[in-house]
Coordinates of C-alpha atoms in Angstrom, one line a residue:
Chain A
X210 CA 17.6 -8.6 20.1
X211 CA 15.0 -6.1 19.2
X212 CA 16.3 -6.4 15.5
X213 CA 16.4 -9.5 15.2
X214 CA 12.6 -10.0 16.9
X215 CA 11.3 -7.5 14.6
X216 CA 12.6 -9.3 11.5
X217 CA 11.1 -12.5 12.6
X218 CA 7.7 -10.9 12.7
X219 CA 7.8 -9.9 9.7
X220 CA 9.5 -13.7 8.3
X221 CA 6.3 -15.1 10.2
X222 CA 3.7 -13.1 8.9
X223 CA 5.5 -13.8 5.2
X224 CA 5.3 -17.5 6.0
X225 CA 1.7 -17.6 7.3
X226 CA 0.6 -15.6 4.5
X227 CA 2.4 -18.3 2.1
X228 CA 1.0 -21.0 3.4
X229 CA -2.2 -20.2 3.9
X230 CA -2.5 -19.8 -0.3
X231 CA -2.3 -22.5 -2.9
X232 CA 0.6 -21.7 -4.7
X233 CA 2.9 -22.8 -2.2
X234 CA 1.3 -26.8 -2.3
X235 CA 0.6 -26.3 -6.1
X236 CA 4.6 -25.8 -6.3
X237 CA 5.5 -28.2 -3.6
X238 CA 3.2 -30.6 -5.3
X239 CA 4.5 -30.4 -9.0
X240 CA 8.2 -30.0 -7.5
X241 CA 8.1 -33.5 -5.5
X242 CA 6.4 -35.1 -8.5
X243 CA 9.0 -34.1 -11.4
X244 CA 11.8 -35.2 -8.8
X245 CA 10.8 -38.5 -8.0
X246 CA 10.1 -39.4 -11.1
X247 CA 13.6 -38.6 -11.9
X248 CA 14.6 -40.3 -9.2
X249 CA 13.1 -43.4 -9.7
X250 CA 14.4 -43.3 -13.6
X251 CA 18.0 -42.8 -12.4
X252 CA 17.5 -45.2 -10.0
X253 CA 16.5 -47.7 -12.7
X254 CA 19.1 -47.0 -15.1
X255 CA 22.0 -47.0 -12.5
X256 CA 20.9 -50.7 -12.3
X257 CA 21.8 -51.5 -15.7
X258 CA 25.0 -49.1 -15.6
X259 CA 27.0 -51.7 -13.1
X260 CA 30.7 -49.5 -13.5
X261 CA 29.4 -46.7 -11.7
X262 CA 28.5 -46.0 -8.3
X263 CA 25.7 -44.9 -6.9
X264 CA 26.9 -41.3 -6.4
X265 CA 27.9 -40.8 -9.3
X266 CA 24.9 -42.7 -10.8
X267 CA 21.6 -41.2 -8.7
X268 CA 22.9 -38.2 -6.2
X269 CA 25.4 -36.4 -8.5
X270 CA 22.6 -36.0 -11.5
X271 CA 19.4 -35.8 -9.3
X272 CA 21.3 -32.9 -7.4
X273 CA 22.3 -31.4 -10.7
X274 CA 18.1 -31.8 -11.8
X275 CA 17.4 -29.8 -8.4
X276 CA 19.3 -27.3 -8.9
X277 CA 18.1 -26.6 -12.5
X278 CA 14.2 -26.8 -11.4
X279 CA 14.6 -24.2 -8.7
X280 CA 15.9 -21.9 -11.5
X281 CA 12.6 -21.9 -12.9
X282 CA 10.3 -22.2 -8.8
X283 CA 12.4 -19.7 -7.3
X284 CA 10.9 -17.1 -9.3
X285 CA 7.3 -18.2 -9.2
X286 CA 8.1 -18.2 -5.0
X287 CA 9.5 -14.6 -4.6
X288 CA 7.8 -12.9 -7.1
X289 CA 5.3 -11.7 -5.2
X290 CA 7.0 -10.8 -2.1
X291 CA 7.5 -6.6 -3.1
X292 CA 5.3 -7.1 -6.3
X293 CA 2.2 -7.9 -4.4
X294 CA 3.0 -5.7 -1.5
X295 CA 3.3 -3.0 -3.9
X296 CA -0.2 -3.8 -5.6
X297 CA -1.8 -4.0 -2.3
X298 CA -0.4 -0.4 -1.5
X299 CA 0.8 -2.4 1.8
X300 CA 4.4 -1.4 1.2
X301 CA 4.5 1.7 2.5
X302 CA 2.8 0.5 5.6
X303 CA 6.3 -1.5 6.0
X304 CA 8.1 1.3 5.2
X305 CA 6.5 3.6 7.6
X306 CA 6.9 1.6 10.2
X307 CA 9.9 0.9 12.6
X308 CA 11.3 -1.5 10.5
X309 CA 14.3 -0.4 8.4
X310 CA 14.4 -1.3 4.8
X311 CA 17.5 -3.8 5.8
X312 CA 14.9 -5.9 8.5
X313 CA 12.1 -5.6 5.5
X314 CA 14.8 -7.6 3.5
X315 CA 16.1 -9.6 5.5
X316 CA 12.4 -10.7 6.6
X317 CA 11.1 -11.6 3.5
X318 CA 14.2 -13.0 2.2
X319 CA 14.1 -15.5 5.3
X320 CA 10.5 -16.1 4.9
X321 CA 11.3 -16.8 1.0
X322 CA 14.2 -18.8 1.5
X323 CA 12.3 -21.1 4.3
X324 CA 9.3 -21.5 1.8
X325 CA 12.2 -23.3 -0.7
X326 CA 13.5 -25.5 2.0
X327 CA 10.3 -26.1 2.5
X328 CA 10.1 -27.8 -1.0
X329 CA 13.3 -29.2 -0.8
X330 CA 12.9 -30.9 2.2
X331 CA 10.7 -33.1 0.3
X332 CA 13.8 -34.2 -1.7
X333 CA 15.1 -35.6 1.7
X334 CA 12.9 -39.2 1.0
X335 CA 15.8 -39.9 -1.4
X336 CA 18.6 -40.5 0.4
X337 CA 16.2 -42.5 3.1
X338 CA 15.4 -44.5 0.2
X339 CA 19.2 -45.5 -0.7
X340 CA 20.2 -46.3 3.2
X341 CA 17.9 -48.8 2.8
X342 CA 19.9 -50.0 -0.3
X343 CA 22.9 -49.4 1.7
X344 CA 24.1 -46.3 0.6
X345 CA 26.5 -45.0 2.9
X346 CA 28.6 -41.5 1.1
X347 CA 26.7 -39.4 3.3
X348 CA 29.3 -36.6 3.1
X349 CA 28.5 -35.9 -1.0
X350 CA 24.7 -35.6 0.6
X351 CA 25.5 -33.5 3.0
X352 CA 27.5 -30.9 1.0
X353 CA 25.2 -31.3 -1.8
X354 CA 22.1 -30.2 0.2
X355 CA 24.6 -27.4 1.6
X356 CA 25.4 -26.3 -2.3
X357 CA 21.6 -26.6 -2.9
X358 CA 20.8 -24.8 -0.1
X359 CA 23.3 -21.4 -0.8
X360 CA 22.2 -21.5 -4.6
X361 CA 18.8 -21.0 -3.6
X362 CA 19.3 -18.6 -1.1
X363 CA 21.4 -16.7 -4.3
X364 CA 18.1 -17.3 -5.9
X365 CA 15.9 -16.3 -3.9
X366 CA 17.7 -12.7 -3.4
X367 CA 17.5 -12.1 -6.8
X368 CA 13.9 -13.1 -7.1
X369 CA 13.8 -10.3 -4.2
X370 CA 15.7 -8.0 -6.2
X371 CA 13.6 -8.1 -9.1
X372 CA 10.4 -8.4 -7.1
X373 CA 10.7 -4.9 -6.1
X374 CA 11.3 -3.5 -9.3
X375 CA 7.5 -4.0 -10.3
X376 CA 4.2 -4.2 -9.1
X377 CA 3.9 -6.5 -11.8
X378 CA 4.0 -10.4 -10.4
X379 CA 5.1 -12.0 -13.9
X380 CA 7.3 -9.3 -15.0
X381 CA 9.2 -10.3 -11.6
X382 CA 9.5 -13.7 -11.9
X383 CA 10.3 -13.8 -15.9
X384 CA 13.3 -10.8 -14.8
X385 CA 14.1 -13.4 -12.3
X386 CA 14.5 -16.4 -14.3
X387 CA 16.2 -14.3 -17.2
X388 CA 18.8 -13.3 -14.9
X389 CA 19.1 -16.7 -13.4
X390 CA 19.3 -18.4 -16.9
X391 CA 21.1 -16.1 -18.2
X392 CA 24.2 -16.5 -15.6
X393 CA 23.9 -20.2 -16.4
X394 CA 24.3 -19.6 -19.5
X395 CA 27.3 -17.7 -19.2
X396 CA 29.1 -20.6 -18.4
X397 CA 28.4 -22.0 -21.9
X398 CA 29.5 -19.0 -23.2
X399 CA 32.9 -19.1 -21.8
X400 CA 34.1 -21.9 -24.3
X401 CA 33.9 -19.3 -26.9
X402 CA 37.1 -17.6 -25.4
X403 CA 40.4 -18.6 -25.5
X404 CA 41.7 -16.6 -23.2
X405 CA 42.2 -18.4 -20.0
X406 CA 42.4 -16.3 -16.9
X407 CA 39.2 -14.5 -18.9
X408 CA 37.0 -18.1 -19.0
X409 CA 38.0 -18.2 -15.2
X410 CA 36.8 -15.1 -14.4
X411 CA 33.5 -15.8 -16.2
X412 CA 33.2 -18.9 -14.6
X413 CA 33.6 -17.4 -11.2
X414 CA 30.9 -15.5 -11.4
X415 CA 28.2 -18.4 -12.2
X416 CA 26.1 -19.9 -9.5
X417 CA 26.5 -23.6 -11.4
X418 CA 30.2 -23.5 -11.3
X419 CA 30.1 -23.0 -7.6
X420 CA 27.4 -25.4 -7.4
X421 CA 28.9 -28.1 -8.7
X422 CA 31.7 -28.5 -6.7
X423 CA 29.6 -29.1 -3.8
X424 CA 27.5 -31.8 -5.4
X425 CA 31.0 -33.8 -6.3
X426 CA 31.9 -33.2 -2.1
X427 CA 34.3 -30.4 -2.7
X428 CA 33.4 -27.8 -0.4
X429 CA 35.8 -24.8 -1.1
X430 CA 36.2 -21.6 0.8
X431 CA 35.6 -19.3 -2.1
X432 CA 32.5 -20.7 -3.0
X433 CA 31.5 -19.1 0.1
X434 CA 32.9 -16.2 -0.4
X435 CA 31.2 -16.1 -3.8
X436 CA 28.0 -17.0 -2.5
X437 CA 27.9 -14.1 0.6
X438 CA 28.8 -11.8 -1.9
X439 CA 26.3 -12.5 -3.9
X440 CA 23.9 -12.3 -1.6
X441 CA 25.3 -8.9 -0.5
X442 CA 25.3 -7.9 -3.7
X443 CA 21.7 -8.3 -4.3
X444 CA 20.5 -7.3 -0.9
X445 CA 22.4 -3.6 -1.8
X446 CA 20.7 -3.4 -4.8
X447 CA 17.1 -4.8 -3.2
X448 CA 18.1 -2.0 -0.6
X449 CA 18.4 0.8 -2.9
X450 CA 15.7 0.3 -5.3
X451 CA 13.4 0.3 -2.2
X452 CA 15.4 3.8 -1.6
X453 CA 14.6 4.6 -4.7
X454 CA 10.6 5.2 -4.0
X455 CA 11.6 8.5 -1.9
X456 CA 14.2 9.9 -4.6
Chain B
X100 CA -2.4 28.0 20.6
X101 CA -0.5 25.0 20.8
X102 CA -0.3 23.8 17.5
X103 CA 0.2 20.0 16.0
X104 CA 1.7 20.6 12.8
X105 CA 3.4 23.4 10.7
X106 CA 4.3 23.6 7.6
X107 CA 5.9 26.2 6.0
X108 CA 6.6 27.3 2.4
X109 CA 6.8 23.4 1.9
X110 CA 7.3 22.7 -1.7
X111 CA 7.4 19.2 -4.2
X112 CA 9.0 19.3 -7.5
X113 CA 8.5 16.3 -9.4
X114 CA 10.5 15.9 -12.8
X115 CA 8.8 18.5 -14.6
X116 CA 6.1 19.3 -12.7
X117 CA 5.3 21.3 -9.5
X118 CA 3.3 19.2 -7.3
X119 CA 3.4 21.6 -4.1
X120 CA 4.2 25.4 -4.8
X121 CA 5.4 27.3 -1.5
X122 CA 2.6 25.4 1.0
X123 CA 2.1 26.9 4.4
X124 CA -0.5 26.2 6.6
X125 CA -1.0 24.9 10.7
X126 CA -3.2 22.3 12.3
X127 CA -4.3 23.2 16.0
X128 CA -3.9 20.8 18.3
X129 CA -7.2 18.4 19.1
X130 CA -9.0 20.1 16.1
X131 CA -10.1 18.1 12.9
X132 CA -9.1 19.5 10.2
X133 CA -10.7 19.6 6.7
X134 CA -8.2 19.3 3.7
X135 CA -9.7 20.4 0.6
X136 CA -9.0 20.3 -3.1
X137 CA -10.0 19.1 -6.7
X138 CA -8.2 16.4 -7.4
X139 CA -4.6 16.3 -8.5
X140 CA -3.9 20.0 -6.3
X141 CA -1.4 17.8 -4.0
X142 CA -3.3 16.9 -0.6
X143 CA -2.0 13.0 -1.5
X144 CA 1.6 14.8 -2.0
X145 CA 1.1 16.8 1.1
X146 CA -0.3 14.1 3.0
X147 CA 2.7 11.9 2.3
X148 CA 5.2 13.8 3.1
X149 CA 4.1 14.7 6.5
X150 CA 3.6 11.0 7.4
X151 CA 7.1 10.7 6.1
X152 CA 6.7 8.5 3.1
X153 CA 8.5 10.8 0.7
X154 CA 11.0 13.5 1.1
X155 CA 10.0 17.1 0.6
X156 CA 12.1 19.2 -2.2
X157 CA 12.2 22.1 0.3
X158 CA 10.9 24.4 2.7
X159 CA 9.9 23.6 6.1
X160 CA 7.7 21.2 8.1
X161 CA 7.3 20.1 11.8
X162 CA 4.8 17.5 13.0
X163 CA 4.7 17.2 17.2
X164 CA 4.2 14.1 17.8
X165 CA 3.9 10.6 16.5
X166 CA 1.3 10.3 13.3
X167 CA -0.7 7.9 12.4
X168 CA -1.5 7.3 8.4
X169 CA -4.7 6.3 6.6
X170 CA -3.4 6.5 2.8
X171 CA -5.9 6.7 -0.1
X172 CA -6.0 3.0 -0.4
X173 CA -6.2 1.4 2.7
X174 CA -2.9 -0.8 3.5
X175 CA -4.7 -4.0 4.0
X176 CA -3.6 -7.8 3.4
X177 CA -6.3 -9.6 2.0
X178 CA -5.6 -12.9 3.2
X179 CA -5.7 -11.6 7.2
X180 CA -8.0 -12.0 9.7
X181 CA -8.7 -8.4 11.1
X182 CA -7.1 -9.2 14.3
X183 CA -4.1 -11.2 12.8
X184 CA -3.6 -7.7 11.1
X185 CA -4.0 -5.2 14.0
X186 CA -1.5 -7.3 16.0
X187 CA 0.7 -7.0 13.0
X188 CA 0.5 -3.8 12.4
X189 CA 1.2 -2.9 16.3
X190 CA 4.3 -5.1 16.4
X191 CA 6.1 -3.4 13.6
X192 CA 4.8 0.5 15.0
X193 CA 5.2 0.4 18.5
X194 CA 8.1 0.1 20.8
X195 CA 6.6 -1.5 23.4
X196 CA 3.0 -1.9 24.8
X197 CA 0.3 -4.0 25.8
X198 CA -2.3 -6.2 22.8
X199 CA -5.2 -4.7 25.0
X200 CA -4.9 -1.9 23.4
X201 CA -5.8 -3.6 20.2
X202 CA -8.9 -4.9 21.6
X203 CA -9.4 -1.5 22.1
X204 CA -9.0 -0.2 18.8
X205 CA -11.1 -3.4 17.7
X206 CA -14.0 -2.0 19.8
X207 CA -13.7 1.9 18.7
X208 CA -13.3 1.3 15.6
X209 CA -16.9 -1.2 15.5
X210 CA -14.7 -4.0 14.0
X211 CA -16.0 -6.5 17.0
X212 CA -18.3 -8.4 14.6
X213 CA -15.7 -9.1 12.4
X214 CA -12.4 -9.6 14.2
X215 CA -12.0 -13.1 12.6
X216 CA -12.8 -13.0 9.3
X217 CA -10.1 -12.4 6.8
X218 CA -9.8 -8.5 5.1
X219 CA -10.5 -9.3 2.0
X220 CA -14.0 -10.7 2.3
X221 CA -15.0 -7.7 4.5
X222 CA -17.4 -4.8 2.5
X223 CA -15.5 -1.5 1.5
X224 CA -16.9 -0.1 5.2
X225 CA -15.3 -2.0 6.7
X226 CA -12.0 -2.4 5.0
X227 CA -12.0 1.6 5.7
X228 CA -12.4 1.3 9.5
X229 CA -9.7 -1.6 9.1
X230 CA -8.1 1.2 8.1
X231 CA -8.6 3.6 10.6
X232 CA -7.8 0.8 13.2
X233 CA -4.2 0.6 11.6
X234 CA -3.7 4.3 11.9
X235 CA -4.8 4.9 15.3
X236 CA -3.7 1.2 16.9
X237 CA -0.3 2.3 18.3
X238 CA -1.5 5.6 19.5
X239 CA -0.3 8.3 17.5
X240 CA -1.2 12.0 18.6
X241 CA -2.0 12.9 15.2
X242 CA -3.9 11.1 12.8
X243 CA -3.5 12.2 9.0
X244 CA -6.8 10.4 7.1
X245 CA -6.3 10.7 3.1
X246 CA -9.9 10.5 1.7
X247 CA -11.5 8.4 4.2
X248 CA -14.9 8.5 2.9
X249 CA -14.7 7.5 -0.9
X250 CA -16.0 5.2 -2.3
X251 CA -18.7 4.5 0.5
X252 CA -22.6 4.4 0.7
X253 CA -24.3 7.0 2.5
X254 CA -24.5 4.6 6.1
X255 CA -20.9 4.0 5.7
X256 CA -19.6 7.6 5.5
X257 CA -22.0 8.5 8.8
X258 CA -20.5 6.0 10.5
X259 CA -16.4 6.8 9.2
X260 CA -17.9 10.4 9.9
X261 CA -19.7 9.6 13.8
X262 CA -15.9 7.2 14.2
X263 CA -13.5 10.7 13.2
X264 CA -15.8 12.4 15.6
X265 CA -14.9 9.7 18.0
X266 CA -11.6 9.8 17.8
X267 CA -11.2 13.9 18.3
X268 CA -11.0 13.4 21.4
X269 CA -7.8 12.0 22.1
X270 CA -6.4 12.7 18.9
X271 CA -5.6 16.0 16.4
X272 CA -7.0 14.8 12.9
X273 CA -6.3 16.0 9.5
X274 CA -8.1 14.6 6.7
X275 CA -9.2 15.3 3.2
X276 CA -12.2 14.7 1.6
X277 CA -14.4 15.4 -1.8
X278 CA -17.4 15.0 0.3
X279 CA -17.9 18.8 1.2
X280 CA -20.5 17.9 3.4
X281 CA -18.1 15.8 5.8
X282 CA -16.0 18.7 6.1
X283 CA -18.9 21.1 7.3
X284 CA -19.9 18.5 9.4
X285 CA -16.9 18.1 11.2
X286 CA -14.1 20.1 10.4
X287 CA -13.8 24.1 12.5
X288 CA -11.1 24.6 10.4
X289 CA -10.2 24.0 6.8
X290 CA -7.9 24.3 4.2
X291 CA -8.2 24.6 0.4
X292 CA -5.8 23.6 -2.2
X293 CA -5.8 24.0 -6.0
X294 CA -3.3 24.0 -8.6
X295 CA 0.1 22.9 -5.9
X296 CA -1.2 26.3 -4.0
X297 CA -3.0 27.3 -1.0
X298 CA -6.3 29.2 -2.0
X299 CA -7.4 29.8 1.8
X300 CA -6.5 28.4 5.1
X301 CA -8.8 28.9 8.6
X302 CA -11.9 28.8 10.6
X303 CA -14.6 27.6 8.6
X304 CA -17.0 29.8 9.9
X305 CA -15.1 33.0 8.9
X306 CA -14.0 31.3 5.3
X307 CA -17.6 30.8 4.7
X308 CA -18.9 34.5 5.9
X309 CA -16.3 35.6 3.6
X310 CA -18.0 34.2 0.7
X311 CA -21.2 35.1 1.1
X312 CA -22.1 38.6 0.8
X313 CA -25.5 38.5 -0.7
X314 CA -27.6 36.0 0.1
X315 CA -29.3 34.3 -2.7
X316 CA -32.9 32.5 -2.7
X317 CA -34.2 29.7 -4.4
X318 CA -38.1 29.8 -5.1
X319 CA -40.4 27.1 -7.0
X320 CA -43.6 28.9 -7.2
X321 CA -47.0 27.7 -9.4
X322 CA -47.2 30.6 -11.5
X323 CA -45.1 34.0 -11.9
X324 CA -44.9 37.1 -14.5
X325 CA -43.4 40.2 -15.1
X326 CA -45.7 42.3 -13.2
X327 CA -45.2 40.2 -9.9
X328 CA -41.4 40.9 -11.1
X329 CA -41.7 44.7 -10.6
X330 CA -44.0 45.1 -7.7
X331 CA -41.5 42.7 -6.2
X332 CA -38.3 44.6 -7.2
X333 CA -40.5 47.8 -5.5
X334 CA -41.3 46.1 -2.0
X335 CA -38.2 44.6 -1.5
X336 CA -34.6 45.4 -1.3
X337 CA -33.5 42.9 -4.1
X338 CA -30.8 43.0 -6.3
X339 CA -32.2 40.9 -8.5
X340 CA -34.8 38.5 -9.6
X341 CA -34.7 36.2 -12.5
X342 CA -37.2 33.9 -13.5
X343 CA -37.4 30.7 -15.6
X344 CA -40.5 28.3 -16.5
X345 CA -40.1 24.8 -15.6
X346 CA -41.9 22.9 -18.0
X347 CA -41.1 19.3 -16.5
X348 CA -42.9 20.1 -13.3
X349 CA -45.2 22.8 -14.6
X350 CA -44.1 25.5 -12.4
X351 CA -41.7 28.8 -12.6
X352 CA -38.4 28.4 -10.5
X353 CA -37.8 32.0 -8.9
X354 CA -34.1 33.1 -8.3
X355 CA -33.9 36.4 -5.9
X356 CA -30.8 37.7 -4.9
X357 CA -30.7 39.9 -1.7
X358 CA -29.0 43.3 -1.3
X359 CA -26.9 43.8 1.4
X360 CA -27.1 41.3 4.5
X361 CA -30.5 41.9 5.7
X362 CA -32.7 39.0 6.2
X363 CA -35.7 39.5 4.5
X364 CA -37.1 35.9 4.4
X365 CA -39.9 36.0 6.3
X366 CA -41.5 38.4 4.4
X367 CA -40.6 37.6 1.4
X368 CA -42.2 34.2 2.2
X369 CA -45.6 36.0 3.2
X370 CA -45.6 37.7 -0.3
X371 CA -44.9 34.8 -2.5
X372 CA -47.2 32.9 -0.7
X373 CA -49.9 35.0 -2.0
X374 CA -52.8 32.6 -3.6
X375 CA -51.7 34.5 -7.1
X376 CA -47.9 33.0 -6.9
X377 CA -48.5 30.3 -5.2
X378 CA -45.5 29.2 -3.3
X379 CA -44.0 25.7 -3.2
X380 CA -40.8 25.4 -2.0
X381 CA -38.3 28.3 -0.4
X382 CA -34.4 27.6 0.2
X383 CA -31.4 29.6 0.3
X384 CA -28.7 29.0 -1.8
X385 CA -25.8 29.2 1.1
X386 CA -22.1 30.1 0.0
X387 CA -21.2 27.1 0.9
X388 CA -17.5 24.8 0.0
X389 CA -19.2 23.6 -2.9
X390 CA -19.4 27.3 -4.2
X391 CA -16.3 27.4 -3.2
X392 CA -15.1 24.5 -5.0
X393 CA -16.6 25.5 -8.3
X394 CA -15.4 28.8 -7.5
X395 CA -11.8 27.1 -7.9
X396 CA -12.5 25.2 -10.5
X397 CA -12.7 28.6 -12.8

């Protein structure tokens, strides 16, 4: 109880602090207003395109455009969570304290990750929209806002990750988005092997590839296990580079 | 002599460089005491490692009881209100406890005024008792303040210095300064630093004894020569006496150093004030730290 209390002190003071500066709305703002503009284009074109169905037409590609924004708003969100504190010389003020480094972590990676459901919670207008044209596959919704909702989190802990690396806000979020890119990218990449258990392996280890699945309604027990360990992954390595200031 | 923290032979080796070389020294418990060096000797480095923010390379520390930290740079979010912040701050440091004590804090500190306003539009004054307030707001036997007065103006540092008075009451302090004056104001015991090394370590009043063994005068007097020179040097037990014309203010600046530890000043005074000398102003030069200082410095 006492650990969990003290990490929602810290998510809440995270969150206040967020919301009570622009960025947050200037984000939210630009965010809602890219994606319903793509909305309302997909929604125009699958009019005309009478063979496919509306999943396939609106949710599959606007899902896919979500996903592909936050890679470059994740960074801009997280970036200062270490980066600022370590400007402000408030970090070792958390790490004096009776907070572990793990609580520190997992406080800022919840305030983080609420800020992004925050914005994406804006998306949820969409599918209102297509009840009311009598949409009704609302399990590709649901486990497309579950995909979205574990690739963000994956995100959002390597936004942490490289967020206390530097004091430096922009060096942290242009680490973050290389990294993020650059495992999309990967997945080009693997076409230029024609080794096949290889190209599998690669493609395991990209967030899209597991992403994907959810947004066509496959949800698959190893995505899960990829996307914990992921987060583990990145929450160890948070973990030690905060470590890392008392070597 | 119950004592609040001990360090002994406590060293810090960087990559390549020696930031604390064999460091011993004790604070008594409910004494302030003065931490003293140029900068770059390693009171930050010592400072830090007895609040626990870095690890020590070796040797030996022990700090009885729970310490509160005022870092070089106060550990303030801007965008807080200053109560917002104390509340946070207590949460994450204490185990349990009741928020009146914050209100507390709030009022020994002098932070009632400004309570609601966020940190970041408060004056450097204040941000440094915001400070204070952060070290001292879940009760901490000792309090360890790194530089608390930099960077003020003269009303801020005698109200930070009136505040550590305050606070020596209920709690052992340790702080360091630049402001040598703070430290003889409040400190009965001191410790110097230079180079990763302890220079001295004790009572102020027998560090400063020490250094003086002859007492030197300062004298600005209308006119002087060197027959006043000699009958001077004849009357008076003087070591010496060295004169200089100050052109700027059209007057001769006198420097007499004393033999031995007698204190000749009052008649010394009655003979420069003779209408041929004509005296203006009379001061001793005291061994005081910033002698000692300089004395470090070469």
């Amino acid at each position: 109880m006492m650990y969990t209390q003290k990490i929602a002190i810290l998510a809440k003071k995270e969150l206040r602090d967020a919301f009570s500066s622009p960025l947050i709305y200037i984000l939210a703002g630009l965010f809602s207003l890219m994606m319903g503009w793509l909305f309302f284009n997909y929604l125009l074109q699958s009019k005309e395109m009478t063979t496919t169905t509306m999943t396939q037409g609106v949710i599959i590609p606007i899902f896919g455009n979500i996903n592909f924004i936050f890679i470059f708003l994740c960074p801009l969100i997280t970036m200062r969570s270490f980066a600022e504190e370590k400007k402000q010389h408030t970090l070792d003020l958390l790490l004096r304290s009776e907070l572990t480094e793990m609580q520190i972590i997992l406080g800022k990676f919840i305030s983080n990750v609420l800020m992004v459901f925050f914005m994406l919670s804006l998306t949820l207008l969409f599918p209102v929209i297509l009840a009311f044209s009598g949409y009704s596959d609302w399990g590709v919704v649901g486990s497309s806002y579950l995909g979205i909702a574990l690739s963000v989190m994956a995100y959002t802990s390597v936004g942490l990750f490289c967020s206390s690396l530097t004091d430096n806000q922009i060096v942290a979020s242009l680490l973050t988005f290389c990294i993020l890119l650059g495992s999309m990218l990967l997945v080009i990449s693997v076409n230029a092997t024609n080794n096949y258990i290889f190209a599998l392996m690669i493609q395991y280890m990209t967030i899209p590839f597991h992403y994907e699945g959810f947004t066509k309604g496959l949800i698959r027990s190893y995505s899960f296990v990829y996307f914990i360990s992921f987060l583990a992954f990145f929450f160890l390595l948070t973990l030690k580079s905060l470590q890392s200031r008392k070597w | 002599m119950e004592l609040a923290i001990e360090i002994e032979n406590l060293c810090k080796v960087y990559p390549g460089r020696t930031a604390l070389d064999n460091v011993s020294f004790s604070v008594k418990k409910g004494s302030i005491h003065g931490f003293l060096g140029p900068n770059g000797a390693g009171k930050s480095t010592t400072m830090k490692i007895l609040s626990g923010l870095i690890p020590k390379t070796s040797g030996k520390f022990k700090v009885n009881g729970k310490v509160g930290f005022l870092p070089e740079h106060p550990p303030v979010y801007p965008n807080m209100s200053v109560k917002d912040y104390l509340n946070f701050v207590f949460s994450i440091y204490a185990h349990t406890g009741s928020t009146n004590h914050i209100e507390e804090v709030i009022k020994k500190t002098g932070l009632d005024d400004v309570q609601n306003r966020l940190i970041g539009n408060l004056s450097k004054g204040y941000q440094q008792r915001v400070g204070i307030a952060q070290a001292i707001v879940h009760s901490p036997e000792i309090i360890i303040l790194d530089e608390p007065t930099v960077g003020l103006d003269p009303v801020a540092i005698a109200d930070i210095r009136a505040l550590i008075l305050e606070l020596k009451n209920d709690h052992t302090i340790l702080f360091s300064s630049h402001q040598l004056h703070d430290v003889e104001l409040l400190c009965s015991d001191i410790t110097l630093i230079n180079r990763s090394k302890i220079v001295v370590s004790g009572a102020i009043d027998t560090i400063l004894s020490n250094l003086k063994t002859n007492m030197s005068l300062k004298a600005r007097v209308v006119t002087f020569n060197d027959e006043l020179k000699k009958k001077l040097q004849s009357s008076f037990a003087v070591e010496s006496v060295s004169y200089e014309k100050d052109s700027e203010h059209k007057n001769t600046i006198l420097k007499i150093s004393i033999q031995g530890k007698n204190d000749i000043r009052p008649e010394l005074a009655r003979f420069l004030s003779d209408t041929s000398i004509g005296l203006l102003e009379f001061n001793e030069e005291r061994g005081d730290l910033e002698d000692l200082f300089k004395r470090i410095h070469e």
